[in-house]
Amino acid sequence: MKISFIGAGRVGSSAAFSVLHSLDTLKEIVMVDIVQDLAEGEALDLTHAAYAMERGDIRISGTANPAATKDTDIYVMTAGIARKKGQLRQELVETNAGIVCKVAKEMAKEAGLRILYTNCRNHNTSFKILAHLLRVQARGASLDELFQIGRAHV
């Protein structure tokens, strides 16, 4: 199973580590972030963790190129920014909606889109944007639900 994490920040990297640790059917992880060095660095950290867990057979990569997600089984959308001091909630929603919209347009190019799990800020706005742009049903779930989806997908 190939899982692509869109957003390699704290939430994305933590979710990827949890999946690496918990999902037996995992064969590949792709970390995608607008900041190439961040995606590559998190992928390297995950690779080190994989070997420590005796799971060195899992292919792990980090990139800023959404094309690397080709043939992904599950997408995990964690892209977005944290609320800044003094920032209005509406400003945060607008900023993150723009990020999700841009990312969704790139994801829409991937014909094999199957399952989309979102764990980003402003879930309701993100769901509506993703569902509209990708013509899929986007939903949020806990990591436990993601693991169940992953196990059932085999």
Coordinates of N, CA, C and O in Angstrom, one line a residue:
M1 N 0.8 -1.2 0.0 CA 0.0 0.0 0.0 C 0.9 1.2 0.0 O 1.9 1.3 0.7
K2 N 0.5 2.2 -0.8 CA 1.2 3.5 -0.9 C 0.3 4.6 -0.3 O -0.8 4.7 -0.7
I3 N 0.9 5.3 0.7 CA 0.2 6.4 1.3 C 1.0 7.7 1.1 O 2.2 7.7 1.3
S4 N 0.4 8.7 0.6 CA 1.0 10.0 0.4 C 0.5 11.0 1.3 O -0.7 11.2 1.5
F5 N 1.4 11.7 2.0 CA 1.1 12.8 3.0 C 1.3 14.1 2.3 O 2.4 14.4 1.9
I6 N 0.2 14.9 2.2 CA 0.3 16.2 1.6 C 0.4 17.2 2.7 O -0.6 17.5 3.3
G7 N 1.6 17.6 3.0 CA 2.0 18.5 4.1 C 2.9 17.7 5.0 O 2.6 16.7 5.6
A8 N 4.2 18.2 5.1 CA 5.2 17.5 5.9 C 5.5 18.2 7.1 O 6.6 17.9 7.7
G9 N 4.6 19.0 7.6 CA 4.9 19.7 8.9 C 4.7 18.8 10.1 O 4.7 17.6 10.0
R10 N 4.4 19.4 11.2 CA 4.3 18.6 12.4 C 3.1 17.5 12.3 O 3.3 16.4 12.7
V11 N 2.0 17.9 11.8 CA 0.9 17.0 11.8 C 1.2 15.9 10.7 O 1.0 14.7 11.0
G12 N 1.6 16.3 9.6 CA 1.9 15.3 8.5 C 3.0 14.3 8.9 O 2.9 13.1 8.7
S13 N 4.1 14.8 9.5 CA 5.2 13.9 9.8 C 4.8 13.0 11.0 O 5.1 11.8 11.0
S14 N 4.0 13.6 11.9 CA 3.5 12.7 13.1 C 2.6 11.6 12.6 O 2.7 10.5 13.0
A15 N 1.7 12.0 11.7 CA 0.8 11.0 11.1 C 1.5 9.9 10.3 O 1.2 8.8 10.4
A16 N 2.5 10.4 9.5 CA 3.3 9.4 8.8 C 4.1 8.4 9.7 O 4.1 7.2 9.4
F17 N 4.6 9.0 10.8 CA 5.3 8.1 11.7 C 4.3 7.1 12.3 O 4.6 5.9 12.5
S18 N 3.1 7.5 12.7 CA 2.1 6.6 13.3 C 1.7 5.5 12.3 O 1.6 4.4 12.7
V19 N 1.6 5.9 11.0 CA 1.2 4.9 10.0 C 2.4 3.9 9.8 O 2.2 2.7 9.7
L20 N 3.6 4.5 9.8 CA 4.8 3.6 9.6 C 4.8 2.6 10.7 O 5.1 1.4 10.5
H21 N 4.5 3.0 11.9 CA 4.6 2.2 13.1 C 3.5 1.2 13.2 O 3.6 0.1 13.7
S22 N 2.3 1.5 12.6 CA 1.1 0.7 12.9 C 0.5 0.0 11.7 O -0.3 -0.9 12.0
L23 N 0.8 0.3 10.5 CA 0.2 -0.3 9.4 C 1.0 -1.3 8.7 O 2.0 -1.0 8.0
D24 N 0.7 -2.6 8.9 CA 1.5 -3.7 8.4 C 1.6 -3.8 6.9 O 2.5 -4.3 6.3
T25 N 0.5 -3.3 6.2 CA 0.4 -3.5 4.7 C 1.2 -2.3 4.0 O 1.2 -2.3 2.8
L26 N 1.8 -1.5 4.7 CA 2.5 -0.3 4.1 C 3.7 -0.7 3.3 O 4.5 -1.5 3.8
K27 N 3.8 -0.2 2.1 CA 4.9 -0.5 1.2 C 5.7 0.8 0.9 O 6.9 0.7 0.6
E28 N 5.0 1.9 0.9 CA 5.6 3.2 0.5 C 4.9 4.4 1.1 O 3.7 4.4 1.2
I29 N 5.8 5.4 1.5 CA 5.3 6.6 2.0 C 5.9 7.7 1.2 O 7.1 7.7 0.9
V30 N 5.1 8.7 0.8 CA 5.5 9.9 0.1 C 5.1 11.1 0.9 O 4.0 11.3 1.2
M31 N 6.1 11.9 1.2 CA 5.9 13.2 1.9 C 6.0 14.3 0.9 O 7.0 14.4 0.2
V32 N 4.9 15.1 0.7 CA 4.9 16.1 -0.2 C 4.7 17.5 0.5 O 3.8 17.5 1.3
D33 N 5.5 18.4 0.2 CA 5.4 19.7 0.9 C 5.9 20.8 -0.1 O 6.8 20.5 -0.8
I34 N 5.4 22.0 0.0 CA 5.8 23.1 -0.8 C 7.3 23.4 -0.5 O 8.0 23.9 -1.3
V35 N 7.7 23.1 0.7 CA 9.1 23.3 1.2 C 9.8 22.0 0.9 O 9.7 21.0 1.7
Q36 N 10.6 21.9 -0.2 CA 11.3 20.7 -0.6 C 12.2 20.1 0.5 O 12.1 18.9 0.8
D37 N 13.0 21.0 1.1 CA 13.9 20.5 2.2 C 13.2 19.9 3.4 O 13.6 18.9 4.0
L38 N 12.0 20.5 3.7 CA 11.2 19.9 4.8 C 10.8 18.5 4.5 O 10.9 17.6 5.3
A39 N 10.2 18.3 3.3 CA 9.7 17.0 2.9 C 10.8 16.0 2.9 O 10.7 14.9 3.3
E40 N 12.0 16.4 2.3 CA 13.1 15.5 2.2 C 13.6 15.1 3.6 O 14.0 14.0 3.9
G41 N 13.7 16.1 4.5 CA 14.2 15.9 5.8 C 13.3 15.0 6.7 O 13.8 14.1 7.3
E42 N 12.0 15.2 6.6 CA 11.1 14.4 7.3 C 11.1 12.9 6.7 O 11.0 12.0 7.5
A43 N 11.3 12.8 5.4 CA 11.4 11.5 4.8 C 12.6 10.8 5.3 O 12.6 9.6 5.6
L44 N 13.7 11.5 5.4 CA 15.0 10.9 6.0 C 14.8 10.5 7.4 O 15.2 9.3 7.8
D45 N 14.1 11.3 8.2 CA 13.9 10.9 9.6 C 13.0 9.7 9.7 O 13.2 8.7 10.5
L46 N 12.0 9.6 8.8 CA 11.1 8.4 8.8 C 11.9 7.2 8.3 O 11.6 6.1 8.8
T47 N 12.8 7.3 7.4 CA 13.6 6.2 6.9 C 14.5 5.7 8.1 O 14.5 4.5 8.3
H48 N 15.1 6.6 8.9 CA 15.8 6.1 10.0 C 14.9 5.4 11.0 O 15.3 4.3 11.5
A49 N 13.7 5.9 11.2 CA 12.8 5.2 12.1 C 12.4 3.9 11.6 O 12.3 2.9 12.4
A50 N 12.2 3.8 10.3 CA 11.8 2.5 9.7 C 12.8 1.4 9.9 O 12.5 0.3 10.3
Y51 N 14.1 1.8 9.8 CA 15.2 0.8 10.0 C 15.2 0.4 11.5 O 15.4 -0.8 11.8
A52 N 15.0 1.4 12.4 CA 15.0 1.1 13.8 C 13.8 0.1 14.2 O 13.9 -0.7 15.1
M53 N 12.7 0.2 13.4 CA 11.6 -0.6 13.6 C 11.6 -1.9 12.8 O 10.7 -2.7 12.8
E54 N 12.8 -2.2 12.2 CA 13.0 -3.3 11.3 C 12.0 -3.3 10.2 O 11.4 -4.4 9.8
R55 N 11.7 -2.1 9.6 CA 10.8 -2.0 8.5 C 11.5 -1.3 7.3 O 10.9 -0.5 6.6
G56 N 12.8 -1.6 7.2 CA 13.6 -0.9 6.2 C 13.2 -1.2 4.7 O 13.7 -0.6 3.8
D57 N 12.3 -2.1 4.5 CA 11.8 -2.5 3.2 C 10.8 -1.5 2.7 O 10.5 -1.5 1.5
I58 N 10.4 -0.6 3.5 CA 9.4 0.4 3.1 C 10.1 1.6 2.4 O 11.1 2.1 2.9
R59 N 9.6 1.9 1.2 CA 10.2 3.0 0.4 C 9.6 4.3 0.9 O 8.4 4.5 1.0
I60 N 10.5 5.3 1.3 CA 10.1 6.5 1.9 C 10.8 7.7 1.1 O 12.0 7.6 1.0
S61 N 10.0 8.6 0.6 CA 10.6 9.7 -0.1 C 9.9 11.0 0.3 O 8.8 11.0 0.7
G62 N 10.6 12.1 0.0 CA 10.1 13.5 0.3 C 10.4 14.3 -0.9 O 11.4 14.3 -1.5
T63 N 9.4 15.2 -1.3 CA 9.5 16.0 -2.5 C 8.5 17.1 -2.4 O 7.6 17.2 -1.6
A64 N 8.7 18.1 -3.3 CA 7.8 19.2 -3.5 C 6.9 18.9 -4.8 O 6.0 19.7 -5.1
N65 N 7.2 17.8 -5.4 CA 6.5 17.5 -6.7 C 5.3 16.5 -6.5 O 5.5 15.4 -6.1
P66 N 4.1 17.0 -6.7 CA 2.9 16.2 -6.5 C 2.9 15.0 -7.4 O 2.2 14.0 -7.1
A67 N 3.6 15.0 -8.5 CA 3.6 13.8 -9.4 C 4.1 12.6 -8.7 O 3.8 11.5 -9.2
A68 N 4.9 12.7 -7.7 CA 5.4 11.6 -6.9 C 4.3 10.8 -6.3 O 4.6 9.6 -5.8
T69 N 3.1 11.3 -6.2 CA 2.0 10.6 -5.6 C 1.3 9.7 -6.5 O 0.3 9.0 -6.1
K70 N 1.8 9.5 -7.7 CA 1.1 8.6 -8.7 C 0.9 7.2 -8.1 O 1.8 6.7 -7.4
D71 N -0.2 6.7 -8.4 CA -0.5 5.3 -7.9 C -0.7 5.2 -6.4 O -0.5 4.1 -5.8
T72 N -1.0 6.3 -5.7 CA -1.2 6.3 -4.3 C -2.5 5.7 -4.0 O -3.5 5.8 -4.7
D73 N -2.6 4.9 -2.9 CA -3.8 4.2 -2.5 C -4.6 5.2 -1.5 O -5.8 5.2 -1.6
I74 N -3.9 5.8 -0.6 CA -4.5 6.7 0.3 C -3.8 8.0 0.4 O -2.6 8.0 0.5
Y75 N -4.5 9.1 0.2 CA -3.9 10.5 0.4 C -4.3 11.0 1.8 O -5.4 10.8 2.3
V76 N -3.3 11.6 2.5 CA -3.6 12.2 3.8 C -3.2 13.6 3.7 O -2.1 14.0 3.5
M77 N -4.2 14.5 3.7 CA -4.1 15.9 3.5 C -3.9 16.6 4.9 O -4.8 16.6 5.7
T78 N -2.7 17.1 5.1 CA -2.4 17.8 6.4 C -1.9 19.2 6.1 O -1.5 19.9 7.0
A79 N -1.9 19.6 4.8 CA -1.4 20.9 4.5 C -2.2 22.0 5.1 O -3.4 22.0 5.2
G80 N -1.5 23.1 5.5 CA -2.1 24.2 6.1 C -1.2 24.9 7.1 O -0.1 24.4 7.4
I81 N -1.5 26.1 7.5 CA -0.7 26.8 8.5 C -1.4 26.9 9.8 O -2.6 26.8 9.9
A82 N -0.6 27.1 10.8 CA -1.2 27.3 12.2 C -1.6 28.7 12.3 O -1.1 29.6 11.6
R83 N -2.6 28.9 13.2 CA -3.0 30.3 13.5 C -2.0 31.1 14.2 O -1.3 30.6 15.1
K84 N -1.7 32.3 13.6 CA -0.7 33.2 14.2 C -1.3 34.1 15.2 O -2.5 34.3 15.2
K85 N -0.5 34.5 16.1 CA -1.0 35.4 17.2 C -1.6 36.6 16.6 O -1.1 37.3 15.7
G86 N -2.8 36.9 17.0 CA -3.6 38.1 16.6 C -4.3 37.9 15.3 O -5.1 38.7 14.8
Q87 N -4.2 36.7 14.7 CA -4.8 36.4 13.4 C -6.3 36.0 13.7 O -6.6 35.2 14.6
L88 N -7.2 36.6 12.9 CA -8.6 36.2 13.1 C -8.8 34.8 12.5 O -8.2 34.4 11.5
R89 N -9.8 34.1 13.1 CA -10.1 32.8 12.6 C -10.5 32.8 11.1 O -10.1 31.9 10.4
Q90 N -11.2 33.8 10.7 CA -11.7 33.9 9.3 C -10.4 34.1 8.4 O -10.4 33.5 7.3
E91 N -9.4 34.8 8.8 CA -8.2 35.0 8.0 C -7.5 33.6 7.9 O -7.0 33.3 6.8
L92 N -7.5 32.9 9.0 CA -6.9 31.5 8.9 C -7.6 30.6 8.0 O -7.0 29.9 7.2
V93 N -9.0 30.6 8.0 CA -9.8 29.8 7.2 C -9.5 30.2 5.7 O -9.3 29.3 4.9
E94 N -9.4 31.5 5.4 CA -9.2 31.9 4.0 C -7.8 31.5 3.5 O -7.7 31.0 2.4
T95 N -6.8 31.6 4.4 CA -5.4 31.2 4.0 C -5.4 29.7 3.7 O -4.9 29.3 2.7
N96 N -5.9 28.9 4.7 CA -5.9 27.5 4.5 C -6.8 27.0 3.4 O -6.4 26.0 2.7
A97 N -7.9 27.7 3.1 CA -8.7 27.3 2.0 C -7.9 27.5 0.7 O -8.0 26.7 -0.2
G98 N -7.1 28.6 0.6 CA -6.3 28.8 -0.6 C -5.3 27.7 -0.8 O -5.0 27.2 -1.9
I99 N -4.7 27.3 0.3 CA -3.7 26.2 0.3 C -4.3 24.9 -0.2 O -3.8 24.2 -1.1
V100 N -5.4 24.5 0.5 CA -6.1 23.3 0.1 C -6.6 23.3 -1.3 O -6.5 22.3 -2.1
C101 N -7.1 24.5 -1.8 CA -7.5 24.6 -3.2 C -6.4 24.3 -4.2 O -6.5 23.6 -5.1
K102 N -5.3 25.0 -3.9 CA -4.1 24.8 -4.8 C -3.6 23.3 -4.8 O -3.4 22.7 -5.8
V103 N -3.5 22.7 -3.6 CA -3.1 21.3 -3.5 C -4.1 20.4 -4.2 O -3.7 19.5 -4.9
A104 N -5.4 20.7 -4.0 CA -6.4 19.8 -4.6 C -6.4 19.8 -6.1 O -6.6 18.8 -6.7
K105 N -6.1 21.0 -6.7 CA -6.0 21.0 -8.1 C -4.8 20.2 -8.6 O -5.0 19.5 -9.7
E106 N -3.7 20.1 -7.9 CA -2.6 19.2 -8.3 C -3.0 17.8 -8.1 O -2.7 16.9 -8.9
M107 N -3.7 17.5 -7.0 CA -4.1 16.1 -6.7 C -5.2 15.6 -7.8 O -5.2 14.4 -8.1
A108 N -6.0 16.5 -8.3 CA -7.0 16.2 -9.2 C -6.4 15.6 -10.5 O -7.0 14.9 -11.3
K109 N -5.1 15.9 -10.8 CA -4.5 15.4 -12.0 C -4.2 13.9 -11.9 O -3.9 13.3 -12.9
E110 N -4.2 13.4 -10.7 CA -3.9 12.0 -10.5 C -5.2 11.2 -10.6 O -6.1 11.3 -9.8
A111 N -5.2 10.4 -11.7 CA -6.4 9.7 -12.1 C -6.8 8.6 -11.1 O -7.9 8.2 -11.0
G112 N -5.8 8.1 -10.4 CA -6.0 7.0 -9.5 C -6.5 7.3 -8.1 O -6.4 6.5 -7.2
L113 N -6.9 8.6 -7.8 CA -7.3 9.0 -6.5 C -8.4 8.1 -6.0 O -9.4 7.9 -6.6
R114 N -8.1 7.5 -4.8 CA -9.1 6.5 -4.3 C -9.7 7.0 -2.9 O -10.9 7.1 -2.8
I115 N -8.8 7.2 -2.0 CA -9.3 7.5 -0.6 C -8.6 8.8 -0.2 O -7.4 8.9 -0.4
L116 N -9.3 9.6 0.4 CA -8.7 10.9 0.9 C -9.1 11.1 2.4 O -10.3 11.1 2.7
Y117 N -8.1 11.2 3.2 CA -8.3 11.4 4.6 C -7.7 12.8 4.9 O -6.7 13.2 4.4
T118 N -8.5 13.6 5.6 CA -7.9 15.0 5.9 C -7.8 15.1 7.4 O -8.6 14.7 8.2
N119 N -6.7 15.7 7.7 CA -6.4 16.0 9.1 C -5.7 17.4 9.1 O -4.6 17.6 9.6
C120 N -6.4 18.4 8.5 CA -5.8 19.7 8.5 C -6.7 20.7 9.2 O -7.9 20.3 9.6
R121 N -6.2 21.8 9.4 CA -7.0 22.9 10.1 C -8.2 23.2 9.3 O -8.2 23.2 8.1
N122 N -9.3 23.7 10.0 CA -10.5 24.1 9.3 C -11.1 23.0 8.5 O -11.3 23.1 7.3
H123 N -11.4 21.9 9.1 CA -11.8 20.7 8.4 C -13.0 20.9 7.6 O -13.1 20.5 6.4
N124 N -14.0 21.6 8.1 CA -15.3 21.8 7.3 C -15.0 22.5 6.0 O -15.5 22.1 4.9
T125 N -14.2 23.5 6.0 CA -13.9 24.2 4.7 C -13.1 23.3 3.8 O -13.3 23.3 2.6
S126 N -12.1 22.6 4.4 CA -11.3 21.7 3.6 C -12.1 20.7 2.9 O -11.9 20.4 1.7
F127 N -13.0 20.1 3.6 CA -13.9 19.0 3.1 C -14.6 19.5 1.8 O -14.7 18.9 0.8
K128 N -15.3 20.7 2.0 CA -16.1 21.2 0.9 C -15.2 21.5 -0.3 O -15.6 21.2 -1.4
I129 N -14.1 22.1 -0.1 CA -13.2 22.4 -1.3 C -12.7 21.1 -1.9 O -12.8 21.0 -3.2
L130 N -12.3 20.1 -1.2 CA -11.8 18.9 -1.7 C -12.9 18.1 -2.4 O -12.7 17.6 -3.5
A131 N -14.0 18.0 -1.8 CA -15.1 17.3 -2.4 C -15.5 17.9 -3.7 O -15.8 17.2 -4.7
H132 N -15.5 19.2 -3.8 CA -15.9 20.0 -5.0 C -14.9 19.8 -6.1 O -15.2 19.4 -7.2
L133 N -13.6 20.1 -5.8 CA -12.6 20.1 -6.8 C -12.2 18.7 -7.3 O -11.9 18.5 -8.4
L134 N -12.3 17.7 -6.4 CA -11.8 16.4 -6.7 C -13.0 15.4 -7.1 O -12.8 14.3 -7.5
R135 N -14.2 15.9 -6.9 CA -15.4 15.1 -7.1 C -15.3 13.8 -6.3 O -15.6 12.7 -6.8
V136 N -14.8 13.9 -5.1 CA -14.8 12.8 -4.2 C -15.5 13.2 -2.9 O -15.7 14.3 -2.6
Q137 N -15.7 12.2 -2.0 CA -16.2 12.5 -0.7 C -15.1 12.6 0.2 O -14.4 11.6 0.5
A138 N -14.8 13.8 0.6 CA -13.7 14.0 1.6 C -14.2 13.9 3.0 O -15.3 14.3 3.2
R139 N -13.4 13.4 3.9 CA -13.9 13.3 5.2 C -12.7 13.3 6.2 O -11.6 13.0 5.8
G140 N -12.9 13.6 7.4 CA -11.9 13.6 8.4 C -12.1 12.4 9.3 O -13.2 11.8 9.4
A141 N -11.0 11.9 9.9 CA -11.1 10.7 10.7 C -9.9 10.8 11.7 O -9.0 11.5 11.4
S142 N -10.0 9.9 12.7 CA -8.8 9.8 13.5 C -7.8 8.9 12.9 O -8.1 8.2 11.9
L143 N -6.6 8.9 13.4 CA -5.6 8.0 12.8 C -6.1 6.5 12.9 O -5.8 5.7 12.1
D144 N -6.8 6.2 14.0 CA -7.3 4.8 14.2 C -8.2 4.4 13.0 O -8.1 3.3 12.5
E145 N -9.0 5.4 12.6 CA -9.9 5.1 11.4 C -9.1 4.9 10.1 O -9.4 4.1 9.3
L146 N -8.0 5.7 10.0 CA -7.1 5.6 8.8 C -6.5 4.2 8.8 O -6.4 3.6 7.8
F147 N -6.1 3.7 10.0 CA -5.5 2.4 10.0 C -6.5 1.3 9.6 O -6.2 0.4 8.9
Q148 N -7.7 1.5 10.1 CA -8.8 0.5 9.7 C -9.1 0.6 8.2 O -9.2 -0.5 7.5
I149 N -9.1 1.8 7.6 CA -9.3 1.9 6.2 C -8.1 1.2 5.4 O -8.3 0.5 4.5
G150 N -6.9 1.5 5.9 CA -5.7 0.9 5.3 C -5.7 -0.6 5.4 O -5.4 -1.3 4.4
R151 N -6.1 -1.2 6.5 CA -6.1 -2.6 6.6 C -7.2 -3.2 5.7 O -7.0 -4.3 5.2
A152 N -8.3 -2.6 5.6 CA -9.4 -3.1 4.8 C -9.2 -2.9 3.3 O -9.7 -3.6 2.5
H153 N -8.2 -2.0 3.0 CA -7.9 -1.8 1.6 C -7.1 -2.9 0.9 O -7.0 -2.9 -0.3
V154 N -6.5 -3.7 1.7 CA -5.6 -4.8 1.2 C -6.3 -5.8 0.4 O -7.4 -6.2 0.7

